[in-house]
Amino acid sequence: MHVPVVIIGAGPAGLALANFLQKSGIGCVVLEARDRRHVEERQRAGVIDHYAGRLFEEFGLAEQVIGGAPVETLLEIRVEGVPRFLDGPLLSGGRPSRLVPQQFLVRRLITAFEEGGGDLRFGAADVHPHDFAGDRPRVTYRDPDGVTHELTCDHIAGCDGFHGVSRRSVPDGELTTFTFDHGIGWYTVLADAPAPRYPLMAVSRHGFAAQFARGPHASRFYLQHQPGDDPRNWPDAYTWEQLRLRLGDDNLPEAAISGREVVEMRSFVAEPMRSGRLYLVGDAAHIITPMGAKGMNLALVDAYALATALVTAVRDGDDAGLRNYSDTCLRRTWDYQEFSRWFTEMVHDSGDPAPDAAFRRRLALARLDRLFTSPAAGAAFADMMAGTAL
Ligand code: RFL
């Protein structure tokens, strides 16, 4: 079987790309290692920034995929229990983000793709891209019945996340990789706790904590912990006690916890984001800390950049967009990495109680204060939260 584009991985990147191509009349097959249920229930990110939302509008998918009106919302940053509010949509000149839990986005993208007649194959084992240095790449895989298949194609999109096969298939020496360990531990729990009124971050001497909505009746909480510690062993009562302390909310009720994960506070970038006719998209090419909520958004804008480049290449025979794909995406990736690092440093340093951190702590508090007192600083922050055009 020959198809213009084979997409490896059905996360936000692969599914957005598949829908953008389908809407443009470009044929593709999506190969996903896991089963449908696993993919549809994976809970991670929760915010689609304004810029990424616009991309769905451009392809006529906004209503179906990201739902109704953008949410006009403030961001609360609590410093030692004292709340302060930033009006992101106002400061960014009317560019609100949307609260869309990742699993809702993924489910809706699967539905949209299948309703449009898309070919999405779950449970594809041993997926391997081949011959992408030439002009006739192939992808092989085994279906759930154990039958091996081969697809020939013009292009392969590696959308299979950080641990996928695509980046590992690039010949040695072609990629330069950059890894940065932020030296911080983060523990996240998903709980049946009512969503907070506004997305909430809390800076305190007990450590950083945050609470974000994941639908009306669920919240994702984040707690800083000592790297090396395994907080998945923390008793739930201790988790709630720490949250009350850090959020400065004695009345925060305990709720059932349905998921516990340690988030690696590690950043990674692979350059370039292509090897011949294999393109790396989203987490396959880069991971970023959750500070600033840019991981899923980067995956979506990579998918958009690749989709538009593939459309002109496949339909018009013009490869310029594909040649620029990596540079275009890396520029934004590094811009967002810088923002995420800046944000991470600010909210962790400003609560660091260690005596040798006293100077850094004052600097971080000054940086945080500036967001609320300088309209220019507030606007620069809100601009990054809204997402930047290519
Ligand atoms: P994904 O979502 O990892 O999807 C990759 C897909 O590829 C499949 N796969 C394969 N398929 C075929 N063959 C193989 N060999 C394969 N290997 C893997 C996988 O099963 C999967 O379906 O990557 P993608 O599409 O690039 O999307 C990236 C986002 O998922 C990621 O950046 C975000 O979830 C990161 N992230 C957050 N991002 C935000 O923007 N805001 C947040 O608040 C936020 N919170 C989070 C997060 C990630 C978390 N993790 C990783 C646990 C919170 C958490 C807890």
Coordinates of C-alpha atoms and ligand atoms in Angstrom, one line a residue:
M1 CA 0.0 0.0 0.0
H2 CA 1.3 3.5 -0.8
V3 CA 0.1 6.6 1.0
P4 CA 1.6 10.2 0.8
V5 CA 2.2 10.4 4.6
V6 CA 2.6 7.8 7.3
I7 CA 2.2 9.3 10.8
I8 CA 3.7 7.3 13.7
G9 CA 1.9 8.1 17.0
A10 CA -1.6 9.2 17.8
G11 CA -1.0 11.8 20.5
P12 CA -1.9 15.5 20.1
A13 CA 0.8 16.0 17.4
G14 CA 0.0 13.0 15.2
L15 CA -3.8 13.4 15.5
A16 CA -3.7 17.2 14.8
L17 CA -1.4 16.6 11.8
A18 CA -3.7 13.8 10.5
N19 CA -6.7 16.1 10.7
F20 CA -5.0 19.0 9.1
L21 CA -3.9 16.8 6.2
Q22 CA -7.3 15.2 5.9
K23 CA -8.9 18.7 5.7
S24 CA -6.4 19.5 2.9
G25 CA -7.1 16.4 0.9
I26 CA -3.7 14.8 1.6
G27 CA -3.9 11.0 2.3
C28 CA -2.3 9.6 5.4
V29 CA -2.3 6.6 7.7
V30 CA -1.8 6.9 11.5
L31 CA 0.0 4.0 13.3
E32 CA -0.4 4.0 17.1
A33 CA 1.3 1.5 19.3
R34 CA -1.3 1.5 22.2
D35 CA -5.0 0.6 22.1
R36 CA -7.7 3.2 21.7
R37 CA -8.8 3.2 25.3
H38 CA -5.3 3.9 26.6
V39 CA -4.8 6.8 24.2
E40 CA -8.2 8.3 24.9
E41 CA -7.8 8.2 28.7
R42 CA -4.2 9.5 29.0
Q43 CA -4.5 12.7 31.1
R44 CA -1.8 15.2 30.9
A45 CA -2.0 18.8 29.7
G46 CA -5.0 21.1 30.1
V47 CA -4.5 24.3 28.2
I48 CA -4.6 25.2 24.5
D49 CA -3.1 28.6 24.1
H50 CA -4.6 31.2 21.9
Y51 CA -2.2 30.8 19.1
A52 CA -2.6 27.0 18.9
G53 CA -6.4 27.4 19.1
R54 CA -6.3 29.7 16.0
L55 CA -4.7 26.8 14.0
F56 CA -7.8 24.7 14.5
E57 CA -9.9 27.6 13.4
E58 CA -7.9 27.9 10.2
F59 CA -8.8 24.3 9.3
G60 CA -12.4 24.7 10.3
L61 CA -12.0 22.3 13.2
A62 CA -12.3 24.7 16.2
E63 CA -15.9 24.1 17.0
Q64 CA -15.6 20.3 16.8
V65 CA -12.2 19.8 18.4
I66 CA -11.6 22.6 21.0
G67 CA -15.2 23.4 21.7
G68 CA -17.1 26.7 22.4
A69 CA -15.9 30.0 23.5
P70 CA -12.4 30.7 24.8
V71 CA -12.3 31.0 28.6
E72 CA -11.7 34.5 29.8
T73 CA -9.7 33.7 33.0
L74 CA -7.3 35.2 35.4
L75 CA -4.2 33.5 36.7
E76 CA -3.8 33.4 40.5
I77 CA -0.3 33.4 41.9
R78 CA -0.4 33.1 45.7
V79 CA 2.7 34.2 47.5
E80 CA 2.9 32.8 51.1
G81 CA -0.9 32.5 51.1
V82 CA -1.5 36.1 49.7
P83 CA -3.4 36.0 46.4
R84 CA -2.5 38.1 43.4
F85 CA -4.2 38.0 40.0
L86 CA -3.0 38.5 36.4
D87 CA -5.5 39.1 33.7
G88 CA -3.8 37.3 30.8
P89 CA -6.4 37.9 28.1
L90 CA -6.5 41.6 28.9
L91 CA -2.7 42.0 29.1
S92 CA -2.3 40.1 25.9
G93 CA -4.7 42.4 24.0
G94 CA -7.6 39.9 24.0
R95 CA -5.9 36.6 23.3
P96 CA -7.4 34.1 25.8
S97 CA -6.3 30.5 26.0
R98 CA -8.8 27.6 26.3
L99 CA -9.1 25.0 29.0
V100 CA -9.2 21.7 27.1
P101 CA -7.9 18.6 29.0
Q102 CA -5.6 16.7 26.7
Q103 CA -7.7 13.5 26.8
F104 CA -10.8 15.5 25.5
L105 CA -8.7 17.0 22.7
V106 CA -7.4 13.5 21.8
R107 CA -10.9 12.0 21.8
R108 CA -12.3 14.7 19.7
L109 CA -9.4 14.6 17.2
I110 CA -9.9 10.8 16.8
T111 CA -13.6 11.3 16.2
A112 CA -13.1 14.1 13.7
F113 CA -10.5 12.1 11.8
E114 CA -12.6 8.9 11.7
E115 CA -15.8 10.8 10.7
G116 CA -13.8 12.2 7.8
G117 CA -12.9 8.6 6.7
G118 CA -9.4 8.7 8.2
D119 CA -7.3 5.5 8.5
L120 CA -6.1 5.2 12.2
R121 CA -4.6 1.8 13.2
F122 CA -4.3 1.1 17.0
G123 CA -2.2 -1.6 18.5
A124 CA 0.5 -1.3 15.8
A125 CA 3.6 -3.2 17.2
D126 CA 7.2 -3.0 16.1
V127 CA 6.7 0.1 14.0
H128 CA 9.8 1.0 12.1
P129 CA 10.6 3.7 9.6
H130 CA 13.0 2.7 6.8
D131 CA 14.8 4.3 3.8
F132 CA 13.9 7.9 4.7
A133 CA 17.2 9.1 3.4
G134 CA 15.9 8.4 -0.1
D135 CA 12.7 9.4 -1.9
R136 CA 10.7 6.2 -1.3
P137 CA 10.5 5.7 2.5
R138 CA 8.7 2.7 4.0
V139 CA 7.2 1.9 7.4
T140 CA 6.7 -1.6 8.7
Y141 CA 4.6 -2.8 11.6
R142 CA 2.7 -5.7 13.0
D143 CA -1.0 -5.6 13.6
P144 CA -2.8 -7.0 16.7
D145 CA -3.3 -10.3 14.9
G146 CA 0.5 -10.6 14.4
V147 CA 0.4 -9.9 10.7
T148 CA 3.3 -7.8 9.4
H149 CA 2.5 -4.9 7.0
E150 CA 4.6 -2.5 4.9
L151 CA 3.5 0.9 3.8
T152 CA 5.4 2.9 1.2
C153 CA 5.1 6.6 1.4
D154 CA 6.5 10.0 0.4
H155 CA 7.0 11.3 3.9
I156 CA 7.1 10.0 7.5
A157 CA 5.9 12.1 10.4
G158 CA 7.5 10.9 13.7
C159 CA 4.9 11.9 16.2
D160 CA 5.6 9.2 18.7
G161 CA 6.6 11.2 21.8
F162 CA 9.9 11.2 23.7
H163 CA 10.2 7.4 24.0
G164 CA 9.2 6.6 20.5
V165 CA 11.0 4.9 17.7
S166 CA 11.3 7.8 15.2
R167 CA 14.1 9.8 16.8
R168 CA 16.0 6.6 17.7
S169 CA 15.9 5.6 14.0
V170 CA 17.9 8.7 12.9
P171 CA 21.4 7.6 12.0
D172 CA 24.0 8.2 14.7
G173 CA 25.7 11.6 14.4
E174 CA 22.9 13.4 12.6
L175 CA 21.2 14.9 15.6
T176 CA 22.6 17.2 18.2
T177 CA 20.7 16.8 21.5
F178 CA 20.5 19.2 24.4
T179 CA 19.3 18.1 27.8
F180 CA 18.8 20.3 30.9
D181 CA 17.9 19.0 34.4
H182 CA 16.2 21.8 36.4
G183 CA 17.3 20.2 39.6
I184 CA 13.7 20.2 41.0
G185 CA 11.3 17.3 41.7
W186 CA 7.7 17.6 40.8
Y187 CA 4.9 15.3 41.9
T188 CA 1.5 15.5 40.2
V189 CA -1.8 14.0 41.4
L190 CA -5.1 14.0 39.6
A191 CA -8.0 14.3 42.1
D192 CA -11.8 14.4 42.1
A193 CA -11.5 17.9 43.6
P194 CA -13.6 20.8 42.3
A195 CA -11.8 22.9 39.8
P196 CA -10.2 26.0 41.3
R197 CA -11.9 29.3 40.4
Y198 CA -8.8 30.3 38.5
P199 CA -5.6 28.4 37.5
L200 CA -3.6 28.6 40.7
M201 CA 0.1 28.6 41.5
A202 CA 1.5 29.0 45.0
V203 CA 4.9 30.1 46.0
S204 CA 5.9 29.3 49.6
R205 CA 8.7 28.3 51.9
H206 CA 7.2 24.9 52.0
G207 CA 7.7 24.4 48.3
F208 CA 5.9 25.2 45.1
A209 CA 2.4 23.9 44.5
A210 CA -0.3 24.4 41.8
Q211 CA -3.8 23.5 41.0
F212 CA -5.4 23.4 37.6
A213 CA -8.8 22.4 36.3
R214 CA -9.2 19.2 34.5
G215 CA -12.9 19.4 33.7
P216 CA -15.4 20.9 36.2
H217 CA -15.1 18.2 38.8
A218 CA -11.4 17.3 38.6
S219 CA -8.1 19.0 39.4
R220 CA -4.5 18.3 38.7
F221 CA -2.2 19.3 41.6
Y222 CA 1.5 19.7 41.4
L223 CA 3.9 19.7 44.3
Q224 CA 7.6 20.4 44.3
H225 CA 9.6 17.7 46.1
Q226 CA 13.2 16.8 46.7
P227 CA 14.8 15.2 43.7
G228 CA 15.6 11.6 44.5
D229 CA 12.6 11.3 46.8
D230 CA 9.7 9.1 45.5
P231 CA 6.5 11.0 46.5
R232 CA 4.4 8.3 45.0
N233 CA 4.9 6.6 48.3
W234 CA 3.5 9.6 50.2
P235 CA 0.3 8.8 52.1
D236 CA -2.6 10.7 50.6
A237 CA -3.2 12.5 53.9
Y238 CA 0.4 13.9 53.8
T239 CA -0.2 15.1 50.2
W240 CA -3.3 17.0 51.3
E241 CA -1.6 18.4 54.3
Q242 CA 1.2 19.7 52.1
L243 CA -1.3 21.2 49.6
R244 CA -3.1 23.0 52.4
L245 CA 0.1 24.4 53.7
R246 CA 1.5 25.5 50.3
L247 CA -1.8 26.8 48.9
G248 CA -2.4 28.6 52.1
D249 CA -5.9 27.1 52.3
D250 CA -6.7 25.4 55.6
N251 CA -10.1 24.4 54.2
L252 CA -8.9 22.5 51.1
P253 CA -10.9 19.2 51.4
E254 CA -9.4 15.8 50.8
A255 CA -10.6 14.2 47.7
A256 CA -10.1 10.8 46.0
I257 CA -6.8 10.7 44.1
S258 CA -7.0 8.8 40.8
G259 CA -3.5 9.3 39.4
R260 CA 0.0 9.9 40.8
E261 CA 3.0 10.7 38.7
V262 CA 6.5 12.1 39.0
V263 CA 7.1 14.7 36.3
E264 CA 10.6 14.9 35.1
M265 CA 11.7 18.5 35.3
R266 CA 14.0 18.0 32.4
S267 CA 14.2 19.8 29.1
F268 CA 15.3 18.3 25.9
V269 CA 15.8 19.4 22.3
A270 CA 17.0 17.5 19.3
E271 CA 18.3 19.4 16.3
P272 CA 17.5 19.3 13.4
M273 CA 13.9 18.1 13.6
R274 CA 14.2 16.1 10.4
S275 CA 16.3 13.4 8.8
G276 CA 15.7 13.1 5.0
R277 CA 12.0 12.4 4.7
L278 CA 11.4 11.7 8.4
Y279 CA 10.2 14.7 10.4
L280 CA 10.2 14.8 14.2
V281 CA 7.1 16.4 15.6
G282 CA 6.2 17.4 19.2
D283 CA 7.7 15.5 22.1
A284 CA 9.6 13.2 19.7
A285 CA 11.8 16.3 19.1
H286 CA 11.6 18.2 22.4
I287 CA 10.2 18.1 25.9
I288 CA 9.7 21.1 28.1
T289 CA 8.7 21.5 31.8
P290 CA 5.0 22.0 32.4
M291 CA 5.7 25.6 33.7
G292 CA 4.0 27.8 31.1
A293 CA 1.9 24.9 29.7
K294 CA 3.7 24.8 26.4
G295 CA 4.4 21.0 25.8
M296 CA 1.1 20.2 24.1
N297 CA 1.0 23.6 22.4
L298 CA 4.5 23.1 20.9
A299 CA 3.3 19.7 19.6
L300 CA 0.3 21.3 18.0
V301 CA 2.2 24.1 16.3
D302 CA 4.8 21.7 15.0
A303 CA 2.0 19.6 13.5
Y304 CA 0.6 22.8 11.9
A305 CA 4.0 23.8 10.4
L306 CA 4.5 20.3 9.0
A307 CA 1.0 20.0 7.7
T308 CA 1.2 23.3 5.7
A309 CA 4.7 22.3 4.4
L310 CA 3.5 18.9 3.3
V311 CA 0.4 20.3 1.6
T312 CA 2.5 22.5 -0.6
A313 CA 5.1 19.7 -1.2
V314 CA 2.5 17.0 -2.1
R315 CA 0.0 19.2 -3.9
D316 CA 2.2 21.8 -5.6
G317 CA 5.6 20.0 -5.7
D318 CA 7.2 22.9 -3.7
D319 CA 9.6 21.7 -1.0
A320 CA 10.5 25.0 0.5
G321 CA 8.3 24.6 3.6
L322 CA 9.7 21.2 4.3
R323 CA 13.3 22.5 4.0
N324 CA 12.4 25.2 6.5
Y325 CA 10.4 23.0 8.8
S326 CA 13.1 22.3 11.3
D327 CA 14.4 25.9 11.6
T328 CA 10.9 27.3 11.9
C329 CA 10.0 24.9 14.7
L330 CA 13.3 25.1 16.5
R331 CA 13.0 28.9 16.7
R332 CA 9.8 28.6 18.6
T333 CA 11.0 25.6 20.7
W334 CA 13.9 27.6 22.0
D335 CA 11.8 30.6 22.6
Y336 CA 9.3 28.5 24.7
Q337 CA 12.2 26.7 26.5
E338 CA 13.5 30.0 27.6
F339 CA 10.1 31.1 28.8
S340 CA 9.6 27.9 30.7
R341 CA 13.0 28.0 32.3
W342 CA 12.5 31.7 33.3
F343 CA 9.1 30.8 34.8
T344 CA 10.4 27.7 36.6
E345 CA 13.3 29.6 38.1
M346 CA 11.0 32.4 39.3
V347 CA 8.4 30.4 41.1
H348 CA 10.9 28.0 42.7
D349 CA 13.6 30.4 43.7
S350 CA 11.1 32.8 45.3
G351 CA 10.1 30.2 47.9
D352 CA 13.5 28.6 48.4
P353 CA 14.1 28.7 52.2
A354 CA 17.8 27.7 52.1
P355 CA 20.1 30.2 53.7
D356 CA 22.5 30.2 50.7
A357 CA 19.5 31.0 48.4
A358 CA 18.6 34.2 50.2
F359 CA 19.9 36.5 47.4
R360 CA 18.3 34.5 44.6
R361 CA 15.1 34.4 46.6
R362 CA 14.9 38.2 46.7
L363 CA 15.7 38.5 43.0
A364 CA 12.9 36.0 42.2
L365 CA 10.4 37.8 44.3
A366 CA 11.3 41.1 42.6
R367 CA 10.8 39.4 39.2
L368 CA 7.4 38.1 40.3
D369 CA 6.3 41.4 41.8
R370 CA 7.2 43.2 38.5
L371 CA 4.6 41.1 36.7
F372 CA 1.9 42.7 38.8
T373 CA 3.3 46.3 38.9
S374 CA 4.7 46.8 35.5
P375 CA 2.1 46.7 32.6
A376 CA 5.0 46.1 30.2
A377 CA 6.3 43.1 32.1
G378 CA 2.7 41.8 32.6
A379 CA 2.1 42.1 28.9
A380 CA 5.3 40.3 27.9
F381 CA 4.3 37.4 30.2
A382 CA 0.8 37.3 28.8
D383 CA 2.2 37.4 25.3
M384 CA 4.1 34.2 25.9
M385 CA 1.1 32.6 27.6
A386 CA -1.0 33.4 24.6
G387 CA 1.5 31.8 22.2
T388 CA 3.5 33.4 19.5
A389 CA 3.0 33.3 15.8
L390 CA 5.8 31.7 13.6
Ligands
RFL1 P1 2.6 12.0 23.1 O1 1.4 12.6 23.7 O2 3.6 11.4 23.9 O3 2.1 11.0 22.0 C1 2.9 10.1 21.3 C2 2.1 8.9 20.8 O4 2.9 8.0 20.1 C3 2.7 6.7 20.6 N1 3.9 5.9 20.3 C4 4.0 5.0 19.3 N2 3.2 4.7 18.3 C5 3.7 3.8 17.4 N3 4.9 3.3 17.4 C6 5.7 3.6 18.4 N4 7.0 3.0 18.5 C7 5.3 4.5 19.4 N5 5.9 5.0 20.5 C8 5.0 5.8 21.1 C9 2.3 6.8 22.0 O5 1.5 5.7 22.5 C10 1.5 8.1 22.0 O6 0.1 7.9 21.7 O7 3.4 13.1 22.2 P2 2.9 14.4 21.4 O8 1.7 14.0 20.5 O9 4.1 15.0 20.8 O10 2.2 15.3 22.4 C11 3.0 15.9 23.4 C12 2.1 16.2 24.7 O11 1.5 15.0 25.0 C13 3.0 16.6 25.8 O12 3.9 17.7 25.4 C14 2.2 17.2 27.0 O13 1.4 16.2 27.6 C15 3.2 17.7 28.1 N6 2.5 18.1 29.3 C16 1.9 19.3 29.4 N7 1.8 20.1 28.3 C17 1.2 21.2 28.3 O14 1.1 21.9 27.2 N8 0.5 21.7 29.4 C18 0.5 20.9 30.6 O15 -0.1 21.3 31.5 C19 1.2 19.7 30.6 N9 1.1 18.9 31.6 C20 2.4 17.2 30.4 C21 1.7 17.6 31.6 C22 3.0 15.9 30.4 C23 2.9 15.1 31.5 N10 3.5 13.8 31.4 C24 4.5 13.5 30.3 C25 3.4 12.7 32.2 C26 1.6 16.8 32.7 C27 2.2 15.5 32.6 C28 1.9 14.7 33.8

